[in-house]
Amino acid sequence: GGWAFALNRVTAIGLTVYLFLHLAALSLLARGPGSYDNFLALTENPIIKFGEWAVVAAVFLHGLNGIRIILTSFGVGVTRQKQLFYSFMIIAVLIILIFTIRMY
């Protein structure tokens, strides 16, 4: 339970930080076509590509862990929380691997 809780908190913080960065990037795009071209050039940076990958990974890890929390809150699988956690994390890793292959 502790690792699941920590994973949920870390991904939530990361997604919140991403939200503010995303809004900042969108505000730059409002400055005109030149800003958009500069933004597209920036997105080809390997560090930005890794950041995009990390956001997608965080979304699936956080989302599937959240589904586990919802299920256990409604009494489904309360006695098998560890198995639920591992099952959802395996699904998340598979989705992340598929995304990684398609992205790169």
Short mmCIF file of N, CA, C and O in Angstrom, two decimals:
data_model
loop_
_atom_site.label_atom_id
_atom_site.label_comp_id
_atom_site.label_asym_id
_atom_site.label_seq_id
_atom_site.Cartn_x
_atom_site.Cartn_y
_atom_site.Cartn_z
N GLY A 1 0.78 -1.19 0.00
CA GLY A 1 0.00 0.00 0.00
C GLY A 1 0.83 1.26 0.00
O GLY A 1 0.46 2.27 -0.59
N GLY A 2 1.98 1.22 0.67
CA GLY A 2 2.82 2.41 0.76
C GLY A 2 3.40 2.83 -0.58
O GLY A 2 3.45 4.01 -0.91
N TRP A 3 3.85 1.84 -1.35
CA TRP A 3 4.42 2.16 -2.66
C TRP A 3 3.35 2.66 -3.62
O TRP A 3 3.58 3.57 -4.42
N ALA A 4 2.17 2.09 -3.54
CA ALA A 4 1.07 2.55 -4.39
C ALA A 4 0.70 3.99 -4.05
O ALA A 4 0.46 4.81 -4.94
N PHE A 5 0.66 4.29 -2.76
CA PHE A 5 0.35 5.65 -2.32
C PHE A 5 1.42 6.63 -2.80
O PHE A 5 1.10 7.70 -3.34
N ALA A 6 2.70 6.26 -2.63
CA ALA A 6 3.79 7.13 -3.05
C ALA A 6 3.77 7.35 -4.56
O ALA A 6 3.96 8.48 -5.04
N LEU A 7 3.53 6.29 -5.32
CA LEU A 7 3.46 6.40 -6.78
C LEU A 7 2.33 7.34 -7.19
O LEU A 7 2.51 8.19 -8.06
N ASN A 8 1.19 7.22 -6.53
CA ASN A 8 0.06 8.07 -6.85
C ASN A 8 0.37 9.53 -6.56
O ASN A 8 0.02 10.42 -7.33
N ARG A 9 1.03 9.80 -5.46
CA ARG A 9 1.36 11.18 -5.09
C ARG A 9 2.41 11.78 -6.03
O ARG A 9 2.29 12.92 -6.46
N VAL A 10 3.44 11.01 -6.34
CA VAL A 10 4.51 11.52 -7.21
C VAL A 10 3.97 11.81 -8.61
O VAL A 10 4.27 12.86 -9.20
N THR A 11 3.16 10.90 -9.15
CA THR A 11 2.61 11.15 -10.49
C THR A 11 1.63 12.31 -10.46
O THR A 11 1.56 13.08 -11.43
N ALA A 12 0.89 12.48 -9.37
CA ALA A 12 -0.04 13.62 -9.26
C ALA A 12 0.73 14.93 -9.26
O ALA A 12 0.33 15.90 -9.94
N ILE A 13 1.82 14.99 -8.53
CA ILE A 13 2.64 16.21 -8.49
C ILE A 13 3.22 16.48 -9.88
O ILE A 13 3.20 17.61 -10.37
N GLY A 14 3.74 15.43 -10.53
CA GLY A 14 4.30 15.59 -11.87
C GLY A 14 3.27 16.07 -12.87
O GLY A 14 3.55 16.95 -13.70
N LEU A 15 2.07 15.52 -12.81
CA LEU A 15 1.03 15.95 -13.74
C LEU A 15 0.57 17.37 -13.46
O LEU A 15 0.24 18.12 -14.39
N THR A 16 0.58 17.77 -12.20
CA THR A 16 0.22 19.16 -11.85
C THR A 16 1.27 20.13 -12.39
O THR A 16 0.93 21.18 -12.96
N VAL A 17 2.54 19.78 -12.24
CA VAL A 17 3.61 20.63 -12.79
C VAL A 17 3.48 20.71 -14.30
O VAL A 17 3.62 21.79 -14.89
N TYR A 18 3.20 19.56 -14.94
CA TYR A 18 3.02 19.56 -16.39
C TYR A 18 1.87 20.48 -16.81
O TYR A 18 1.97 21.17 -17.82
N LEU A 19 0.78 20.48 -16.05
CA LEU A 19 -0.36 21.32 -16.38
C LEU A 19 0.06 22.79 -16.46
O LEU A 19 -0.29 23.50 -17.42
N PHE A 20 0.84 23.25 -15.48
CA PHE A 20 1.28 24.65 -15.50
C PHE A 20 2.25 24.92 -16.65
O PHE A 20 2.19 25.96 -17.29
N LEU A 21 3.14 23.96 -16.94
CA LEU A 21 4.04 24.13 -18.09
C LEU A 21 3.26 24.16 -19.40
O LEU A 21 3.59 24.92 -20.31
N HIS A 22 2.25 23.33 -19.48
CA HIS A 22 1.42 23.29 -20.68
C HIS A 22 0.69 24.62 -20.89
O HIS A 22 0.64 25.15 -22.01
N LEU A 23 0.15 25.16 -19.82
CA LEU A 23 -0.53 26.45 -19.93
C LEU A 23 0.44 27.57 -20.30
O LEU A 23 0.10 28.46 -21.08
N ALA A 24 1.67 27.52 -19.78
CA ALA A 24 2.68 28.51 -20.14
C ALA A 24 3.03 28.40 -21.63
O ALA A 24 3.17 29.42 -22.32
N ALA A 25 3.15 27.16 -22.12
CA ALA A 25 3.46 26.97 -23.54
C ALA A 25 2.32 27.47 -24.42
O ALA A 25 2.55 28.09 -25.46
N LEU A 26 1.10 27.22 -24.00
CA LEU A 26 -0.05 27.71 -24.78
C LEU A 26 -0.10 29.23 -24.80
O LEU A 26 -0.48 29.82 -25.81
N SER A 27 0.29 29.86 -23.71
CA SER A 27 0.28 31.33 -23.70
C SER A 27 1.34 31.87 -24.65
O SER A 27 1.14 32.93 -25.25
N LEU A 28 2.45 31.16 -24.82
CA LEU A 28 3.46 31.58 -25.80
C LEU A 28 2.92 31.48 -27.22
O LEU A 28 3.25 32.29 -28.08
N LEU A 29 2.10 30.47 -27.46
CA LEU A 29 1.55 30.28 -28.80
C LEU A 29 0.60 31.40 -29.19
O LEU A 29 0.39 31.65 -30.38
N ALA A 30 0.03 32.07 -28.23
CA ALA A 30 -0.90 33.15 -28.51
C ALA A 30 -0.20 34.39 -29.06
O ALA A 30 -0.86 35.32 -29.50
N ARG A 31 1.11 34.39 -29.08
CA ARG A 31 1.86 35.56 -29.56
C ARG A 31 1.99 35.61 -31.07
O ARG A 31 2.53 36.59 -31.59
N GLY A 32 1.57 34.57 -31.75
CA GLY A 32 1.59 34.64 -33.20
C GLY A 32 2.26 33.44 -33.85
O GLY A 32 2.78 32.55 -33.18
N PRO A 33 2.30 33.44 -35.20
CA PRO A 33 2.84 32.30 -35.95
C PRO A 33 4.33 32.06 -35.69
O PRO A 33 4.77 30.92 -35.69
N GLY A 34 5.08 33.12 -35.49
CA GLY A 34 6.51 32.93 -35.22
C GLY A 34 6.75 32.18 -33.93
O GLY A 34 7.65 31.34 -33.84
N SER A 35 5.94 32.47 -32.94
CA SER A 35 6.04 31.76 -31.65
C SER A 35 5.73 30.29 -31.83
O SER A 35 6.35 29.42 -31.22
N TYR A 36 4.74 30.01 -32.68
CA TYR A 36 4.36 28.62 -32.92
C TYR A 36 5.50 27.86 -33.59
O TYR A 36 5.81 26.73 -33.22
N ASP A 37 6.16 28.49 -34.57
CA ASP A 37 7.29 27.84 -35.24
C ASP A 37 8.43 27.59 -34.26
O ASP A 37 9.06 26.53 -34.29
N ASN A 38 8.71 28.55 -33.39
CA ASN A 38 9.75 28.36 -32.37
C ASN A 38 9.38 27.24 -31.41
O ASN A 38 10.23 26.45 -30.99
N PHE A 39 8.10 27.16 -31.06
CA PHE A 39 7.63 26.11 -30.17
C PHE A 39 7.81 24.74 -30.81
O PHE A 39 8.26 23.79 -30.16
N LEU A 40 7.47 24.61 -32.10
CA LEU A 40 7.63 23.33 -32.79
C LEU A 40 9.09 22.92 -32.86
O LEU A 40 9.42 21.74 -32.73
N ALA A 41 9.98 23.87 -33.05
CA ALA A 41 11.42 23.56 -33.06
C ALA A 41 11.86 23.07 -31.69
O ALA A 41 12.68 22.15 -31.59
N LEU A 42 11.31 23.66 -30.65
CA LEU A 42 11.65 23.25 -29.29
C LEU A 42 11.20 21.82 -29.00
O LEU A 42 11.89 21.08 -28.30
N THR A 43 10.06 21.42 -29.55
CA THR A 43 9.54 20.09 -29.26
C THR A 43 10.38 18.97 -29.86
O THR A 43 10.18 17.81 -29.51
N GLU A 44 11.29 19.28 -30.75
CA GLU A 44 12.17 18.25 -31.31
C GLU A 44 13.36 17.97 -30.41
O GLU A 44 14.14 17.06 -30.69
N ASN A 45 13.51 18.71 -29.34
CA ASN A 45 14.59 18.52 -28.38
C ASN A 45 14.41 17.17 -27.66
O ASN A 45 13.30 16.86 -27.23
N PRO A 46 15.48 16.36 -27.53
CA PRO A 46 15.35 15.06 -26.87
C PRO A 46 14.87 15.16 -25.42
O PRO A 46 14.16 14.26 -24.94
N ILE A 47 15.21 16.22 -24.74
CA ILE A 47 14.76 16.38 -23.35
C ILE A 47 13.25 16.58 -23.33
O ILE A 47 12.55 16.03 -22.48
N ILE A 48 12.72 17.36 -24.28
CA ILE A 48 11.27 17.57 -24.37
C ILE A 48 10.58 16.27 -24.75
O ILE A 48 9.51 15.94 -24.22
N LYS A 49 11.18 15.50 -25.66
CA LYS A 49 10.61 14.21 -26.04
C LYS A 49 10.52 13.28 -24.83
O LYS A 49 9.52 12.60 -24.63
N PHE A 50 11.56 13.27 -24.01
CA PHE A 50 11.54 12.46 -22.80
C PHE A 50 10.44 12.96 -21.85
O PHE A 50 9.74 12.16 -21.23
N GLY A 51 10.29 14.27 -21.77
CA GLY A 51 9.23 14.84 -20.93
C GLY A 51 7.85 14.42 -21.40
O GLY A 51 6.97 14.11 -20.58
N GLU A 52 7.65 14.39 -22.72
CA GLU A 52 6.37 13.93 -23.26
C GLU A 52 6.12 12.48 -22.89
O GLU A 52 5.01 12.09 -22.51
N TRP A 53 7.17 11.67 -23.00
CA TRP A 53 7.06 10.26 -22.63
C TRP A 53 6.71 10.13 -21.15
O TRP A 53 5.85 9.32 -20.77
N ALA A 54 7.38 10.94 -20.31
CA ALA A 54 7.14 10.87 -18.86
C ALA A 54 5.71 11.27 -18.52
O ALA A 54 5.10 10.68 -17.62
N VAL A 55 5.16 12.24 -19.23
CA VAL A 55 3.77 12.65 -18.98
C VAL A 55 2.82 11.50 -19.32
O VAL A 55 1.90 11.20 -18.55
N VAL A 56 3.02 10.87 -20.45
CA VAL A 56 2.14 9.75 -20.84
C VAL A 56 2.27 8.61 -19.83
O VAL A 56 1.27 8.02 -19.40
N ALA A 57 3.50 8.31 -19.42
CA ALA A 57 3.71 7.26 -18.42
C ALA A 57 3.01 7.62 -17.12
O ALA A 57 2.33 6.77 -16.51
N ALA A 58 3.13 8.85 -16.68
CA ALA A 58 2.49 9.28 -15.43
C ALA A 58 0.97 9.20 -15.53
O ALA A 58 0.30 8.81 -14.58
N VAL A 59 0.42 9.55 -16.69
CA VAL A 59 -1.03 9.49 -16.86
C VAL A 59 -1.53 8.06 -16.68
O VAL A 59 -2.50 7.81 -15.96
N PHE A 60 -0.87 7.10 -17.30
CA PHE A 60 -1.33 5.71 -17.20
C PHE A 60 -1.07 5.14 -15.81
O PHE A 60 -1.93 4.43 -15.26
N LEU A 61 0.08 5.41 -15.23
CA LEU A 61 0.35 4.92 -13.88
C LEU A 61 -0.65 5.50 -12.88
O LEU A 61 -1.21 4.79 -12.05
N HIS A 62 -0.85 6.81 -12.95
CA HIS A 62 -1.75 7.49 -12.03
C HIS A 62 -3.20 7.05 -12.26
O HIS A 62 -3.94 6.77 -11.31
N GLY A 63 -3.59 6.97 -13.51
CA GLY A 63 -4.97 6.61 -13.83
C GLY A 63 -5.33 5.19 -13.42
O GLY A 63 -6.37 4.96 -12.80
N LEU A 64 -4.47 4.23 -13.74
CA LEU A 64 -4.77 2.85 -13.38
C LEU A 64 -4.68 2.62 -11.88
O LEU A 64 -5.46 1.85 -11.31
N ASN A 65 -3.76 3.30 -11.21
CA ASN A 65 -3.71 3.22 -9.76
C ASN A 65 -4.96 3.84 -9.16
O ASN A 65 -5.50 3.34 -8.17
N GLY A 66 -5.46 4.89 -9.77
CA GLY A 66 -6.70 5.51 -9.31
C GLY A 66 -7.89 4.59 -9.48
O GLY A 66 -8.78 4.55 -8.62
N ILE A 67 -7.92 3.82 -10.56
CA ILE A 67 -9.00 2.85 -10.75
C ILE A 67 -8.94 1.79 -9.64
O ILE A 67 -9.98 1.39 -9.09
N ARG A 68 -7.74 1.37 -9.27
CA ARG A 68 -7.59 0.41 -8.17
C ARG A 68 -8.14 0.99 -6.88
O ARG A 68 -8.86 0.32 -6.13
N ILE A 69 -7.84 2.26 -6.63
CA ILE A 69 -8.32 2.91 -5.41
C ILE A 69 -9.85 2.99 -5.43
O ILE A 69 -10.51 2.74 -4.42
N ILE A 70 -10.42 3.33 -6.57
CA ILE A 70 -11.89 3.39 -6.69
C ILE A 70 -12.51 2.03 -6.43
O ILE A 70 -13.50 1.91 -5.69
N LEU A 71 -11.94 0.99 -7.03
CA LEU A 71 -12.48 -0.35 -6.84
C LEU A 71 -12.45 -0.76 -5.37
O LEU A 71 -13.44 -1.28 -4.83
N THR A 72 -11.33 -0.52 -4.72
CA THR A 72 -11.23 -0.91 -3.31
C THR A 72 -12.12 -0.03 -2.43
O THR A 72 -12.59 -0.49 -1.40
N SER A 73 -12.34 1.21 -2.82
CA SER A 73 -13.25 2.08 -2.06
C SER A 73 -14.68 1.56 -2.09
O SER A 73 -15.43 1.76 -1.14
N PHE A 74 -15.04 0.91 -3.19
CA PHE A 74 -16.38 0.34 -3.31
C PHE A 74 -16.43 -1.11 -2.83
O PHE A 74 -17.42 -1.80 -3.05
N GLY A 75 -15.35 -1.58 -2.24
CA GLY A 75 -15.34 -2.92 -1.66
C GLY A 75 -14.96 -4.03 -2.62
O GLY A 75 -15.05 -5.20 -2.28
N VAL A 76 -14.54 -3.68 -3.82
CA VAL A 76 -14.15 -4.70 -4.80
C VAL A 76 -12.66 -4.99 -4.62
O VAL A 76 -11.82 -4.10 -4.76
N GLY A 77 -12.32 -6.21 -4.30
CA GLY A 77 -10.93 -6.61 -4.20
C GLY A 77 -10.18 -6.06 -3.01
O GLY A 77 -8.96 -5.93 -3.06
N VAL A 78 -10.88 -5.75 -1.94
CA VAL A 78 -10.22 -5.18 -0.76
C VAL A 78 -9.16 -6.13 -0.21
O VAL A 78 -8.09 -5.71 0.21
N THR A 79 -9.47 -7.41 -0.24
CA THR A 79 -8.52 -8.39 0.30
C THR A 79 -7.39 -8.70 -0.67
O THR A 79 -6.43 -9.38 -0.30
N ARG A 80 -7.48 -8.20 -1.88
CA ARG A 80 -6.46 -8.48 -2.90
C ARG A 80 -5.88 -7.19 -3.49
O ARG A 80 -5.66 -7.08 -4.69
N GLN A 81 -5.64 -6.23 -2.63
CA GLN A 81 -5.13 -4.94 -3.11
C GLN A 81 -3.76 -5.07 -3.78
O GLN A 81 -3.49 -4.42 -4.78
N LYS A 82 -2.90 -5.90 -3.21
CA LYS A 82 -1.56 -6.06 -3.78
C LYS A 82 -1.64 -6.65 -5.19
O LYS A 82 -0.97 -6.17 -6.11
N GLN A 83 -2.49 -7.66 -5.37
CA GLN A 83 -2.64 -8.27 -6.70
C GLN A 83 -3.25 -7.27 -7.69
O GLN A 83 -2.84 -7.23 -8.85
N LEU A 84 -4.23 -6.50 -7.22
CA LEU A 84 -4.80 -5.46 -8.08
C LEU A 84 -3.74 -4.45 -8.50
O LEU A 84 -3.66 -4.06 -9.67
N PHE A 85 -2.92 -4.02 -7.54
CA PHE A 85 -1.88 -3.04 -7.84
C PHE A 85 -0.92 -3.60 -8.89
O PHE A 85 -0.63 -2.94 -9.89
N TYR A 86 -0.42 -4.82 -8.66
CA TYR A 86 0.52 -5.40 -9.62
C TYR A 86 -0.12 -5.61 -10.98
O TYR A 86 0.51 -5.36 -12.02
N SER A 87 -1.37 -6.03 -11.01
CA SER A 87 -2.05 -6.24 -12.30
C SER A 87 -2.18 -4.94 -13.08
O SER A 87 -1.87 -4.89 -14.27
N PHE A 88 -2.64 -3.88 -12.39
CA PHE A 88 -2.79 -2.60 -13.08
C PHE A 88 -1.44 -2.01 -13.49
O PHE A 88 -1.33 -1.38 -14.54
N MET A 89 -0.41 -2.23 -12.70
CA MET A 89 0.91 -1.70 -13.07
C MET A 89 1.50 -2.46 -14.25
O MET A 89 2.17 -1.88 -15.10
N ILE A 90 1.23 -3.76 -14.34
CA ILE A 90 1.67 -4.52 -15.52
C ILE A 90 0.96 -4.01 -16.77
O ILE A 90 1.59 -3.82 -17.82
N ILE A 91 -0.33 -3.75 -16.65
CA ILE A 91 -1.08 -3.19 -17.78
C ILE A 91 -0.50 -1.83 -18.16
O ILE A 91 -0.30 -1.53 -19.35
N ALA A 92 -0.20 -1.00 -17.16
CA ALA A 92 0.36 0.33 -17.43
C ALA A 92 1.71 0.21 -18.13
O ALA A 92 1.98 0.93 -19.10
N VAL A 93 2.56 -0.69 -17.67
CA VAL A 93 3.88 -0.86 -18.29
C VAL A 93 3.74 -1.33 -19.73
O VAL A 93 4.46 -0.86 -20.62
N LEU A 94 2.82 -2.24 -19.99
CA LEU A 94 2.60 -2.69 -21.37
C LEU A 94 2.14 -1.53 -22.27
O LEU A 94 2.64 -1.38 -23.39
N ILE A 95 1.23 -0.72 -21.77
CA ILE A 95 0.76 0.43 -22.55
C ILE A 95 1.91 1.41 -22.78
O ILE A 95 2.07 1.94 -23.89
N ILE A 96 2.71 1.64 -21.75
CA ILE A 96 3.84 2.56 -21.88
C ILE A 96 4.85 2.02 -22.89
O ILE A 96 5.41 2.79 -23.70
N LEU A 97 5.10 0.72 -22.88
CA LEU A 97 6.01 0.12 -23.87
C LEU A 97 5.49 0.30 -25.29
O LEU A 97 6.25 0.62 -26.20
N ILE A 98 4.19 0.07 -25.47
CA ILE A 98 3.60 0.25 -26.81
C ILE A 98 3.75 1.72 -27.23
O ILE A 98 4.12 2.00 -28.38
N PHE A 99 3.47 2.63 -26.31
CA PHE A 99 3.62 4.05 -26.63
C PHE A 99 5.07 4.38 -26.97
O PHE A 99 5.34 5.13 -27.92
N THR A 100 6.01 3.84 -26.21
CA THR A 100 7.43 4.10 -26.46
C THR A 100 7.85 3.63 -27.84
O THR A 100 8.54 4.35 -28.57
N ILE A 101 7.41 2.45 -28.21
CA ILE A 101 7.75 1.92 -29.54
C ILE A 101 7.18 2.81 -30.63
O ILE A 101 7.86 3.12 -31.61
N ARG A 102 5.94 3.24 -30.45
CA ARG A 102 5.30 4.08 -31.48
C ARG A 102 5.90 5.49 -31.51
O ARG A 102 5.94 6.12 -32.56
N MET A 103 6.34 5.98 -30.35
CA MET A 103 6.88 7.34 -30.28
C MET A 103 8.27 7.42 -30.92
O MET A 103 8.59 8.36 -31.61
N TYR A 104 9.09 6.41 -30.65
CA TYR A 104 10.45 6.44 -31.16
C TYR A 104 10.59 5.50 -32.32
O TYR A 104 11.43 5.46 -33.07
#
